Amino acid sequence: MRVYPFLRRVSSFAGRLLALSFLLSLLLTFLWLAGNAQGFLDTTQAAILACLRWTLLVELAAGAWTAGILVARSVLERRLFPARFVLAAASLVAGACLLASLGFLQSWLRP
């Protein structure tokens, strides 16, 4: 069986980027919710929401890239990666739901 070290490195980088962006989006969501309770300034809340939007977009792109790399590795190496597939899918679904709710929330908050 051929081993593709380049695919492993890219897969590892994409997975780490996905995990980092997922954790950052959770942190920014918590900061936004805590900011509502603490009375953060509107500009601070807007900056947190803008950062959250970019983090979620990076998360969706990294999730799609990770899923594609995992499919390629599964085909080339003839092995399955069930845990990684499940984690990537869960992160994609959570990111898409957060991004949709963020879009709804921003359209609701606009005057």
PDB file of N, CA and C in Angstrom:
ATOM      1  N   MET A   1       0.849  -1.170   0.000  1.00  0.00           N
ATOM      2  CA  MET A   1       0.000   0.000   0.000  1.00  0.00           C
ATOM      3  C   MET A   1       0.898   1.238   0.000  1.00  0.00           C
ATOM      4  N   ARG A   2       0.540   2.186  -0.841  1.00  0.00           N
ATOM      5  CA  ARG A   2       1.303   3.423  -0.911  1.00  0.00           C
ATOM      6  C   ARG A   2       0.870   4.362   0.204  1.00  0.00           C
ATOM      7  N   VAL A   3       1.842   5.052   0.721  1.00  0.00           N
ATOM      8  CA  VAL A   3       1.569   6.026   1.766  1.00  0.00           C
ATOM      9  C   VAL A   3       1.802   7.404   1.172  1.00  0.00           C
ATOM     10  N   TYR A   4       0.873   8.305   1.406  1.00  0.00           N
ATOM     11  CA  TYR A   4       0.966   9.662   0.891  1.00  0.00           C
ATOM     12  C   TYR A   4       1.184  10.613   2.063  1.00  0.00           C
ATOM     13  N   PRO A   5       2.451  10.896   2.407  1.00  0.00           N
ATOM     14  CA  PRO A   5       2.684  11.759   3.570  1.00  0.00           C
ATOM     15  C   PRO A   5       2.158  13.173   3.375  1.00  0.00           C
ATOM     16  N   PHE A   6       2.111  13.641   2.117  1.00  0.00           N
ATOM     17  CA  PHE A   6       1.589  14.984   1.877  1.00  0.00           C
ATOM     18  C   PHE A   6       0.112  15.057   2.248  1.00  0.00           C
ATOM     19  N   LEU A   7      -0.665  14.032   1.880  1.00  0.00           N
ATOM     20  CA  LEU A   7      -2.090  14.012   2.229  1.00  0.00           C
ATOM     21  C   LEU A   7      -2.279  13.956   3.741  1.00  0.00           C
ATOM     22  N   ARG A   8      -1.425  13.228   4.425  1.00  0.00           N
ATOM     23  CA  ARG A   8      -1.540  13.166   5.888  1.00  0.00           C
ATOM     24  C   ARG A   8      -1.284  14.535   6.506  1.00  0.00           C
ATOM     25  N   ARG A   9      -0.277  15.249   5.995  1.00  0.00           N
ATOM     26  CA  ARG A   9       0.025  16.570   6.550  1.00  0.00           C
ATOM     27  C   ARG A   9      -1.099  17.553   6.273  1.00  0.00           C
ATOM     28  N   VAL A  10      -1.623  17.529   5.055  1.00  0.00           N
ATOM     29  CA  VAL A  10      -2.724  18.438   4.710  1.00  0.00           C
ATOM     30  C   VAL A  10      -3.963  18.091   5.521  1.00  0.00           C
ATOM     31  N   SER A  11      -4.227  16.801   5.676  1.00  0.00           N
ATOM     32  CA  SER A  11      -5.376  16.365   6.462  1.00  0.00           C
ATOM     33  C   SER A  11      -5.221  16.788   7.921  1.00  0.00           C
ATOM     34  N   SER A  12      -4.029  16.656   8.443  1.00  0.00           N
ATOM     35  CA  SER A  12      -3.788  17.054   9.821  1.00  0.00           C
ATOM     36  C   SER A  12      -3.954  18.563   9.988  1.00  0.00           C
ATOM     37  N   PHE A  13      -3.423  19.341   9.047  1.00  0.00           N
ATOM     38  CA  PHE A  13      -3.564  20.794   9.122  1.00  0.00           C
ATOM     39  C   PHE A  13      -5.021  21.216   9.015  1.00  0.00           C
ATOM     40  N   ALA A  14      -5.764  20.621   8.082  1.00  0.00           N
ATOM     41  CA  ALA A  14      -7.173  20.978   7.901  1.00  0.00           C
ATOM     42  C   ALA A  14      -7.987  20.606   9.138  1.00  0.00           C
ATOM     43  N   GLY A  15      -7.704  19.468   9.726  1.00  0.00           N
ATOM     44  CA  GLY A  15      -8.417  19.066  10.938  1.00  0.00           C
ATOM     45  C   GLY A  15      -8.128  19.984  12.110  1.00  0.00           C
ATOM     46  N   ARG A  16      -6.876  20.397  12.236  1.00  0.00           N
ATOM     47  CA  ARG A  16      -6.525  21.316  13.321  1.00  0.00           C
ATOM     48  C   ARG A  16      -7.143  22.689  13.105  1.00  0.00           C
ATOM     49  N   LEU A  17      -7.162  23.141  11.860  1.00  0.00           N
ATOM     50  CA  LEU A  17      -7.807  24.422  11.556  1.00  0.00           C
ATOM     51  C   LEU A  17      -9.298  24.354  11.855  1.00  0.00           C
ATOM     52  N   LEU A  18      -9.918  23.231  11.532  1.00  0.00           N
ATOM     53  CA  LEU A  18     -11.336  23.039  11.816  1.00  0.00           C
ATOM     54  C   LEU A  18     -11.594  23.073  13.321  1.00  0.00           C
ATOM     55  N   ALA A  19     -10.772  22.376  14.092  1.00  0.00           N
ATOM     56  CA  ALA A  19     -10.949  22.362  15.546  1.00  0.00           C
ATOM     57  C   ALA A  19     -10.719  23.753  16.137  1.00  0.00           C
ATOM     58  N   LEU A  20      -9.695  24.447  15.665  1.00  0.00           N
ATOM     59  CA  LEU A  20      -9.404  25.791  16.171  1.00  0.00           C
ATOM     60  C   LEU A  20     -10.538  26.759  15.857  1.00  0.00           C
ATOM     61  N   SER A  21     -11.028  26.729  14.622  1.00  0.00           N
ATOM     62  CA  SER A  21     -12.105  27.655  14.265  1.00  0.00           C
ATOM     63  C   SER A  21     -13.396  27.307  15.003  1.00  0.00           C
ATOM     64  N   PHE A  22     -13.643  26.030  15.242  1.00  0.00           N
ATOM     65  CA  PHE A  22     -14.826  25.636  16.002  1.00  0.00           C
ATOM     66  C   PHE A  22     -14.740  26.147  17.437  1.00  0.00           C
ATOM     67  N   LEU A  23     -13.587  25.987  18.064  1.00  0.00           N
ATOM     68  CA  LEU A  23     -13.427  26.475  19.436  1.00  0.00           C
ATOM     69  C   LEU A  23     -13.487  27.993  19.504  1.00  0.00           C
ATOM     70  N   LEU A  24     -12.910  28.676  18.523  1.00  0.00           N
ATOM     71  CA  LEU A  24     -12.996  30.135  18.496  1.00  0.00           C
ATOM     72  C   LEU A  24     -14.429  30.606  18.313  1.00  0.00           C
ATOM     73  N   SER A  25     -15.198  29.915  17.485  1.00  0.00           N
ATOM     74  CA  SER A  25     -16.596  30.314  17.292  1.00  0.00           C
ATOM     75  C   SER A  25     -17.400  30.096  18.571  1.00  0.00           C
ATOM     76  N   LEU A  26     -17.115  29.019  19.298  1.00  0.00           N
ATOM     77  CA  LEU A  26     -17.795  28.815  20.579  1.00  0.00           C
ATOM     78  C   LEU A  26     -17.410  29.895  21.578  1.00  0.00           C
ATOM     79  N   LEU A  27     -16.127  30.258  21.607  1.00  0.00           N
ATOM     80  CA  LEU A  27     -15.671  31.307  22.517  1.00  0.00           C
ATOM     81  C   LEU A  27     -16.300  32.652  22.175  1.00  0.00           C
ATOM     82  N   LEU A  28     -16.345  32.991  20.893  1.00  0.00           N
ATOM     83  CA  LEU A  28     -16.944  34.260  20.488  1.00  0.00           C
ATOM     84  C   LEU A  28     -18.447  34.285  20.748  1.00  0.00           C
ATOM     85  N   THR A  29     -19.112  33.145  20.584  1.00  0.00           N
ATOM     86  CA  THR A  29     -20.534  33.071  20.912  1.00  0.00           C
ATOM     87  C   THR A  29     -20.750  33.304  22.403  1.00  0.00           C
ATOM     88  N   PHE A  30     -19.909  32.687  23.224  1.00  0.00           N
ATOM     89  CA  PHE A  30     -20.006  32.905  24.668  1.00  0.00           C
ATOM     90  C   PHE A  30     -19.745  34.370  25.015  1.00  0.00           C
ATOM     91  N   LEU A  31     -18.728  34.966  24.397  1.00  0.00           N
ATOM     92  CA  LEU A  31     -18.438  36.373  24.682  1.00  0.00           C
ATOM     93  C   LEU A  31     -19.594  37.277  24.281  1.00  0.00           C
ATOM     94  N   TRP A  32     -20.227  36.971  23.150  1.00  0.00           N
ATOM     95  CA  TRP A  32     -21.357  37.787  22.715  1.00  0.00           C
ATOM     96  C   TRP A  32     -22.524  37.641  23.691  1.00  0.00           C
ATOM     97  N   LEU A  33     -22.806  36.413  24.110  1.00  0.00           N
ATOM     98  CA  LEU A  33     -23.900  36.204  25.063  1.00  0.00           C
ATOM     99  C   LEU A  33     -23.591  36.840  26.419  1.00  0.00           C
ATOM    100  N   ALA A  34     -22.348  36.714  26.862  1.00  0.00           N
ATOM    101  CA  ALA A  34     -21.959  37.343  28.124  1.00  0.00           C
ATOM    102  C   ALA A  34     -21.982  38.858  27.996  1.00  0.00           C
ATOM    103  N   GLY A  35     -21.643  39.371  26.831  1.00  0.00           N
ATOM    104  CA  GLY A  35     -21.663  40.809  26.604  1.00  0.00           C
ATOM    105  C   GLY A  35     -23.065  41.373  26.655  1.00  0.00           C
ATOM    106  N   ASN A  36     -24.036  40.604  26.223  1.00  0.00           N
ATOM    107  CA  ASN A  36     -25.425  41.067  26.331  1.00  0.00           C
ATOM    108  C   ASN A  36     -25.838  41.191  27.789  1.00  0.00           C
ATOM    109  N   ALA A  37     -25.428  40.238  28.594  1.00  0.00           N
ATOM    110  CA  ALA A  37     -25.791  40.270  30.013  1.00  0.00           C
ATOM    111  C   ALA A  37     -25.014  41.355  30.766  1.00  0.00           C
ATOM    112  N   GLN A  38     -23.791  41.616  30.369  1.00  0.00           N
ATOM    113  CA  GLN A  38     -22.948  42.587  31.062  1.00  0.00           C
ATOM    114  C   GLN A  38     -23.106  44.004  30.532  1.00  0.00           C
ATOM    115  N   GLY A  39     -23.760  44.160  29.417  1.00  0.00           N
ATOM    116  CA  GLY A  39     -23.965  45.491  28.864  1.00  0.00           C
ATOM    117  C   GLY A  39     -22.757  46.040  28.117  1.00  0.00           C
ATOM    118  N   PHE A  40     -22.128  45.196  27.280  1.00  0.00           N
ATOM    119  CA  PHE A  40     -21.013  45.676  26.462  1.00  0.00           C
ATOM    120  C   PHE A  40     -21.496  46.780  25.536  1.00  0.00           C
ATOM    121  N   LEU A  41     -20.575  47.600  25.079  1.00  0.00           N
ATOM    122  CA  LEU A  41     -20.911  48.651  24.119  1.00  0.00           C
ATOM    123  C   LEU A  41     -21.384  48.029  22.806  1.00  0.00           C
ATOM    124  N   ASP A  42     -22.191  48.789  22.070  1.00  0.00           N
ATOM    125  CA  ASP A  42     -22.708  48.273  20.807  1.00  0.00           C
ATOM    126  C   ASP A  42     -21.598  48.014  19.799  1.00  0.00           C
ATOM    127  N   THR A  43     -20.570  48.844  19.801  1.00  0.00           N
ATOM    128  CA  THR A  43     -19.468  48.637  18.853  1.00  0.00           C
ATOM    129  C   THR A  43     -18.683  47.373  19.193  1.00  0.00           C
ATOM    130  N   THR A  44     -18.545  47.091  20.469  1.00  0.00           N
ATOM    131  CA  THR A  44     -17.865  45.864  20.883  1.00  0.00           C
ATOM    132  C   THR A  44     -18.675  44.644  20.461  1.00  0.00           C
ATOM    133  N   GLN A  45     -19.973  44.702  20.668  1.00  0.00           N
ATOM    134  CA  GLN A  45     -20.850  43.600  20.264  1.00  0.00           C
ATOM    135  C   GLN A  45     -20.809  43.412  18.742  1.00  0.00           C
ATOM    136  N   ALA A  46     -20.787  44.518  17.999  1.00  0.00           N
ATOM    137  CA  ALA A  46     -20.719  44.425  16.539  1.00  0.00           C
ATOM    138  C   ALA A  46     -19.399  43.819  16.092  1.00  0.00           C
ATOM    139  N   ALA A  47     -18.314  44.172  16.765  1.00  0.00           N
ATOM    140  CA  ALA A  47     -17.010  43.595  16.430  1.00  0.00           C
ATOM    141  C   ALA A  47     -16.972  42.102  16.733  1.00  0.00           C
ATOM    142  N   ILE A  48     -17.563  41.706  17.856  1.00  0.00           N
ATOM    143  CA  ILE A  48     -17.616  40.284  18.203  1.00  0.00           C
ATOM    144  C   ILE A  48     -18.445  39.525  17.168  1.00  0.00           C
ATOM    145  N   LEU A  49     -19.572  40.101  16.742  1.00  0.00           N
ATOM    146  CA  LEU A  49     -20.400  39.438  15.729  1.00  0.00           C
ATOM    147  C   LEU A  49     -19.688  39.349  14.377  1.00  0.00           C
ATOM    148  N   ALA A  50     -18.916  40.371  14.019  1.00  0.00           N
ATOM    149  CA  ALA A  50     -18.160  40.324  12.765  1.00  0.00           C
ATOM    150  C   ALA A  50     -17.076  39.248  12.829  1.00  0.00           C
ATOM    151  N   CYS A  51     -16.375  39.179  13.953  1.00  0.00           N
ATOM    152  CA  CYS A  51     -15.358  38.132  14.121  1.00  0.00           C
ATOM    153  C   CYS A  51     -15.999  36.745  14.114  1.00  0.00           C
ATOM    154  N   LEU A  52     -17.151  36.639  14.727  1.00  0.00           N
ATOM    155  CA  LEU A  52     -17.862  35.360  14.753  1.00  0.00           C
ATOM    156  C   LEU A  52     -18.273  34.935  13.350  1.00  0.00           C
ATOM    157  N   ARG A  53     -18.733  35.881  12.548  1.00  0.00           N
ATOM    158  CA  ARG A  53     -19.116  35.550  11.174  1.00  0.00           C
ATOM    159  C   ARG A  53     -17.912  35.028  10.383  1.00  0.00           C
ATOM    160  N   TRP A  54     -16.765  35.691  10.495  1.00  0.00           N
ATOM    161  CA  TRP A  54     -15.569  35.245   9.771  1.00  0.00           C
ATOM    162  C   TRP A  54     -15.079  33.901  10.285  1.00  0.00           C
ATOM    163  N   THR A  55     -15.138  33.696  11.583  1.00  0.00           N
ATOM    164  CA  THR A  55     -14.712  32.422  12.150  1.00  0.00           C
ATOM    165  C   THR A  55     -15.611  31.287  11.673  1.00  0.00           C
ATOM    166  N   LEU A  56     -16.899  31.543  11.593  1.00  0.00           N
ATOM    167  CA  LEU A  56     -17.825  30.513  11.114  1.00  0.00           C
ATOM    168  C   LEU A  56     -17.613  30.219   9.635  1.00  0.00           C
ATOM    169  N   LEU A  57     -17.312  31.232   8.848  1.00  0.00           N
ATOM    170  CA  LEU A  57     -17.018  30.992   7.430  1.00  0.00           C
ATOM    171  C   LEU A  57     -15.748  30.165   7.258  1.00  0.00           C
ATOM    172  N   VAL A  58     -14.728  30.465   8.056  1.00  0.00           N
ATOM    173  CA  VAL A  58     -13.495  29.666   8.016  1.00  0.00           C
ATOM    174  C   VAL A  58     -13.786  28.239   8.470  1.00  0.00           C
ATOM    175  N   GLU A  59     -14.633  28.101   9.476  1.00  0.00           N
ATOM    176  CA  GLU A  59     -14.995  26.770   9.961  1.00  0.00           C
ATOM    177  C   GLU A  59     -15.699  25.954   8.884  1.00  0.00           C
ATOM    178  N   LEU A  60     -16.615  26.570   8.171  1.00  0.00           N
ATOM    179  CA  LEU A  60     -17.315  25.846   7.104  1.00  0.00           C
ATOM    180  C   LEU A  60     -16.361  25.462   5.974  1.00  0.00           C
ATOM    181  N   ALA A  61     -15.467  26.370   5.616  1.00  0.00           N
ATOM    182  CA  ALA A  61     -14.500  26.059   4.556  1.00  0.00           C
ATOM    183  C   ALA A  61     -13.542  24.953   5.005  1.00  0.00           C
ATOM    184  N   ALA A  62     -13.060  25.034   6.231  1.00  0.00           N
ATOM    185  CA  ALA A  62     -12.152  24.005   6.747  1.00  0.00           C
ATOM    186  C   ALA A  62     -12.866  22.661   6.894  1.00  0.00           C
ATOM    187  N   GLY A  63     -14.139  22.690   7.268  1.00  0.00           N
ATOM    188  CA  GLY A  63     -14.908  21.451   7.376  1.00  0.00           C
ATOM    189  C   GLY A  63     -15.111  20.781   6.032  1.00  0.00           C
ATOM    190  N   ALA A  64     -15.428  21.575   5.016  1.00  0.00           N
ATOM    191  CA  ALA A  64     -15.580  21.009   3.672  1.00  0.00           C
ATOM    192  C   ALA A  64     -14.243  20.478   3.163  1.00  0.00           C
ATOM    193  N   TRP A  65     -13.179  21.222   3.418  1.00  0.00           N
ATOM    194  CA  TRP A  65     -11.851  20.778   2.991  1.00  0.00           C
ATOM    195  C   TRP A  65     -11.448  19.496   3.718  1.00  0.00           C
ATOM    196  N   THR A  66     -11.706  19.422   5.014  1.00  0.00           N
ATOM    197  CA  THR A  66     -11.382  18.224   5.790  1.00  0.00           C
ATOM    198  C   THR A  66     -12.172  17.024   5.299  1.00  0.00           C
ATOM    199  N   ALA A  67     -13.447  17.223   5.020  1.00  0.00           N
ATOM    200  CA  ALA A  67     -14.261  16.111   4.515  1.00  0.00           C
ATOM    201  C   ALA A  67     -13.739  15.632   3.164  1.00  0.00           C
ATOM    202  N   GLY A  68     -13.368  16.558   2.293  1.00  0.00           N
ATOM    203  CA  GLY A  68     -12.810  16.166   0.989  1.00  0.00           C
ATOM    204  C   GLY A  68     -11.502  15.419   1.122  1.00  0.00           C
ATOM    205  N   ILE A  69     -10.633  15.892   1.992  1.00  0.00           N
ATOM    206  CA  ILE A  69      -9.349  15.216   2.215  1.00  0.00           C
ATOM    207  C   ILE A  69      -9.567  13.830   2.819  1.00  0.00           C
ATOM    208  N   LEU A  70     -10.525  13.718   3.745  1.00  0.00           N
ATOM    209  CA  LEU A  70     -10.803  12.406   4.343  1.00  0.00           C
ATOM    210  C   LEU A  70     -11.357  11.425   3.321  1.00  0.00           C
ATOM    211  N   VAL A  71     -12.182  11.912   2.422  1.00  0.00           N
ATOM    212  CA  VAL A  71     -12.681  11.037   1.351  1.00  0.00           C
ATOM    213  C   VAL A  71     -11.529  10.598   0.462  1.00  0.00           C
ATOM    214  N   ALA A  72     -10.653  11.538   0.096  1.00  0.00           N
ATOM    215  CA  ALA A  72      -9.502  11.186  -0.744  1.00  0.00           C
ATOM    216  C   ALA A  72      -8.593  10.185  -0.041  1.00  0.00           C
ATOM    217  N   ARG A  73      -8.344  10.404   1.237  1.00  0.00           N
ATOM    218  CA  ARG A  73      -7.501   9.459   1.980  1.00  0.00           C
ATOM    219  C   ARG A  73      -8.165   8.099   2.108  1.00  0.00           C
ATOM    220  N   SER A  74      -9.483   8.080   2.284  1.00  0.00           N
ATOM    221  CA  SER A  74     -10.190   6.802   2.401  1.00  0.00           C
ATOM    222  C   SER A  74     -10.087   6.003   1.105  1.00  0.00           C
ATOM    223  N   VAL A  75     -10.192   6.706  -0.004  1.00  0.00           N
ATOM    224  CA  VAL A  75     -10.117   6.019  -1.295  1.00  0.00           C
ATOM    225  C   VAL A  75      -8.691   5.556  -1.576  1.00  0.00           C
ATOM    226  N   LEU A  76      -7.714   6.424  -1.351  1.00  0.00           N
ATOM    227  CA  LEU A  76      -6.334   6.087  -1.681  1.00  0.00           C
ATOM    228  C   LEU A  76      -5.718   5.080  -0.719  1.00  0.00           C
ATOM    229  N   GLU A  77      -6.009   5.203   0.555  1.00  0.00           N
ATOM    230  CA  GLU A  77      -5.411   4.309   1.545  1.00  0.00           C
ATOM    231  C   GLU A  77      -6.271   3.094   1.855  1.00  0.00           C
ATOM    232  N   ARG A  78      -7.488   3.061   1.322  1.00  0.00           N
ATOM    233  CA  ARG A  78      -8.439   1.966   1.540  1.00  0.00           C
ATOM    234  C   ARG A  78      -8.681   1.706   3.037  1.00  0.00           C
ATOM    235  N   ARG A  79      -8.880   2.796   3.773  1.00  0.00           N
ATOM    236  CA  ARG A  79      -9.222   2.749   5.192  1.00  0.00           C
ATOM    237  C   ARG A  79     -10.282   3.789   5.466  1.00  0.00           C
ATOM    238  N   LEU A  80     -11.074   3.508   6.449  1.00  0.00           N
ATOM    239  CA  LEU A  80     -12.092   4.472   6.839  1.00  0.00           C
ATOM    240  C   LEU A  80     -11.630   5.245   8.064  1.00  0.00           C
ATOM    241  N   PHE A  81     -12.119   6.466   8.180  1.00  0.00           N
ATOM    242  CA  PHE A  81     -11.841   7.310   9.322  1.00  0.00           C
ATOM    243  C   PHE A  81     -13.175   7.738   9.929  1.00  0.00           C
ATOM    244  N   PRO A  82     -13.896   6.809  10.586  1.00  0.00           N
ATOM    245  CA  PRO A  82     -15.258   7.126  11.033  1.00  0.00           C
ATOM    246  C   PRO A  82     -15.322   8.231  12.076  1.00  0.00           C
ATOM    247  N   ALA A  83     -14.401   8.237  13.024  1.00  0.00           N
ATOM    248  CA  ALA A  83     -14.455   9.272  14.064  1.00  0.00           C
ATOM    249  C   ALA A  83     -14.205  10.652  13.470  1.00  0.00           C
ATOM    250  N   ARG A  84     -13.252  10.744  12.558  1.00  0.00           N
ATOM    251  CA  ARG A  84     -12.955  12.034  11.935  1.00  0.00           C
ATOM    252  C   ARG A  84     -14.113  12.502  11.059  1.00  0.00           C
ATOM    253  N   PHE A  85     -14.744  11.568  10.351  1.00  0.00           N
ATOM    254  CA  PHE A  85     -15.912  11.933   9.541  1.00  0.00           C
ATOM    255  C   PHE A  85     -17.037  12.467  10.421  1.00  0.00           C
ATOM    256  N   VAL A  86     -17.288  11.807  11.527  1.00  0.00           N
ATOM    257  CA  VAL A  86     -18.369  12.225  12.424  1.00  0.00           C
ATOM    258  C   VAL A  86     -18.063  13.594  13.024  1.00  0.00           C
ATOM    259  N   LEU A  87     -16.821  13.801  13.462  1.00  0.00           N
ATOM    260  CA  LEU A  87     -16.449  15.094  14.044  1.00  0.00           C
ATOM    261  C   LEU A  87     -16.513  16.219  13.005  1.00  0.00           C
ATOM    262  N   ALA A  88     -16.061  15.934  11.788  1.00  0.00           N
ATOM    263  CA  ALA A  88     -16.127  16.957  10.743  1.00  0.00           C
ATOM    264  C   ALA A  88     -17.583  17.280  10.394  1.00  0.00           C
ATOM    265  N   ALA A  89     -18.419  16.254  10.315  1.00  0.00           N
ATOM    266  CA  ALA A  89     -19.835  16.487  10.005  1.00  0.00           C
ATOM    267  C   ALA A  89     -20.531  17.253  11.131  1.00  0.00           C
ATOM    268  N   ALA A  90     -20.228  16.895  12.372  1.00  0.00           N
ATOM    269  CA  ALA A  90     -20.838  17.600  13.502  1.00  0.00           C
ATOM    270  C   ALA A  90     -20.396  19.058  13.532  1.00  0.00           C
ATOM    271  N   SER A  91     -19.136  19.306  13.242  1.00  0.00           N
ATOM    272  CA  SER A  91     -18.645  20.679  13.208  1.00  0.00           C
ATOM    273  C   SER A  91     -19.280  21.463  12.064  1.00  0.00           C
ATOM    274  N   LEU A  92     -19.445  20.830  10.911  1.00  0.00           N
ATOM    275  CA  LEU A  92     -20.105  21.499   9.784  1.00  0.00           C
ATOM    276  C   LEU A  92     -21.550  21.848  10.100  1.00  0.00           C
ATOM    277  N   VAL A  93     -22.266  20.920  10.699  1.00  0.00           N
ATOM    278  CA  VAL A  93     -23.672  21.168  11.043  1.00  0.00           C
ATOM    279  C   VAL A  93     -23.784  22.264  12.094  1.00  0.00           C
ATOM    280  N   ALA A  94     -22.930  22.205  13.124  1.00  0.00           N
ATOM    281  CA  ALA A  94     -22.971  23.232  14.170  1.00  0.00           C
ATOM    282  C   ALA A  94     -22.604  24.599  13.599  1.00  0.00           C
ATOM    283  N   GLY A  95     -21.600  24.645  12.745  1.00  0.00           N
ATOM    284  CA  GLY A  95     -21.205  25.918  12.127  1.00  0.00           C
ATOM    285  C   GLY A  95     -22.289  26.486  11.233  1.00  0.00           C
ATOM    286  N   ALA A  96     -22.936  25.624  10.455  1.00  0.00           N
ATOM    287  CA  ALA A  96     -24.008  26.088   9.576  1.00  0.00           C
ATOM    288  C   ALA A  96     -25.198  26.600  10.392  1.00  0.00           C
ATOM    289  N   CYS A  97     -25.524  25.896  11.477  1.00  0.00           N
ATOM    290  CA  CYS A  97     -26.631  26.357  12.330  1.00  0.00           C
ATOM    291  C   CYS A  97     -26.301  27.689  13.002  1.00  0.00           C
ATOM    292  N   LEU A  98     -25.071  27.824  13.499  1.00  0.00           N
ATOM    293  CA  LEU A  98     -24.677  29.091  14.121  1.00  0.00           C
ATOM    294  C   LEU A  98     -24.660  30.233  13.110  1.00  0.00           C
ATOM    295  N   LEU A  99     -24.180  29.954  11.904  1.00  0.00           N
ATOM    296  CA  LEU A  99     -24.147  30.993  10.883  1.00  0.00           C
ATOM    297  C   LEU A  99     -25.550  31.404  10.461  1.00  0.00           C
ATOM    298  N   ALA A 100     -26.465  30.431  10.339  1.00  0.00           N
ATOM    299  CA  ALA A 100     -27.843  30.763   9.995  1.00  0.00           C
ATOM    300  C   ALA A 100     -28.511  31.555  11.119  1.00  0.00           C
ATOM    301  N   SER A 101     -28.269  31.144  12.356  1.00  0.00           N
ATOM    302  CA  SER A 101     -28.874  31.881  13.474  1.00  0.00           C
ATOM    303  C   SER A 101     -28.241  33.261  13.616  1.00  0.00           C
ATOM    304  N   LEU A 102     -26.978  33.390  13.292  1.00  0.00           N
ATOM    305  CA  LEU A 102     -26.323  34.696  13.331  1.00  0.00           C
ATOM    306  C   LEU A 102     -26.912  35.622  12.272  1.00  0.00           C
ATOM    307  N   GLY A 103     -27.151  35.096  11.085  1.00  0.00           N
ATOM    308  CA  GLY A 103     -27.792  35.908  10.041  1.00  0.00           C
ATOM    309  C   GLY A 103     -29.190  36.341  10.441  1.00  0.00           C
ATOM    310  N   PHE A 104     -29.949  35.431  11.035  1.00  0.00           N
ATOM    311  CA  PHE A 104     -31.288  35.768  11.508  1.00  0.00           C
ATOM    312  C   PHE A 104     -31.227  36.810  12.611  1.00  0.00           C
ATOM    313  N   LEU A 105     -30.302  36.635  13.540  1.00  0.00           N
ATOM    314  CA  LEU A 105     -30.167  37.557  14.661  1.00  0.00           C
ATOM    315  C   LEU A 105     -29.773  38.957  14.187  1.00  0.00           C
ATOM    316  N   GLN A 106     -28.837  39.045  13.241  1.00  0.00           N
ATOM    317  CA  GLN A 106     -28.419  40.351  12.760  1.00  0.00           C
ATOM    318  C   GLN A 106     -29.522  41.040  11.968  1.00  0.00           C
ATOM    319  N   SER A 107     -30.292  40.277  11.223  1.00  0.00           N
ATOM    320  CA  SER A 107     -31.402  40.915  10.498  1.00  0.00           C
ATOM    321  C   SER A 107     -32.502  41.357  11.465  1.00  0.00           C
ATOM    322  N   TRP A 108     -32.643  40.674  12.581  1.00  0.00           N
ATOM    323  CA  TRP A 108     -33.658  41.032  13.566  1.00  0.00           C
ATOM    324  C   TRP A 108     -33.227  42.265  14.371  1.00  0.00           C
ATOM    325  N   LEU A 109     -31.906  42.394  14.622  1.00  0.00           N
ATOM    326  CA  LEU A 109     -31.405  43.511  15.422  1.00  0.00           C
ATOM    327  C   LEU A 109     -31.268  44.805  14.651  1.00  0.00           C
ATOM    328  N   ARG A 110     -31.266  44.752  13.339  1.00  0.00           N
ATOM    329  CA  ARG A 110     -31.108  45.981  12.550  1.00  0.00           C
ATOM    330  C   ARG A 110     -32.345  46.845  12.666  1.00  0.00           C
ATOM    331  N   PRO A 111     -32.138  48.175  12.758  1.00  0.00           N
ATOM    332  CA  PRO A 111     -33.306  49.064  12.895  1.00  0.00           C
ATOM    333  C   PRO A 111     -34.024  49.255  11.576  1.00  0.00           C
TER     334      PRO A 111
END
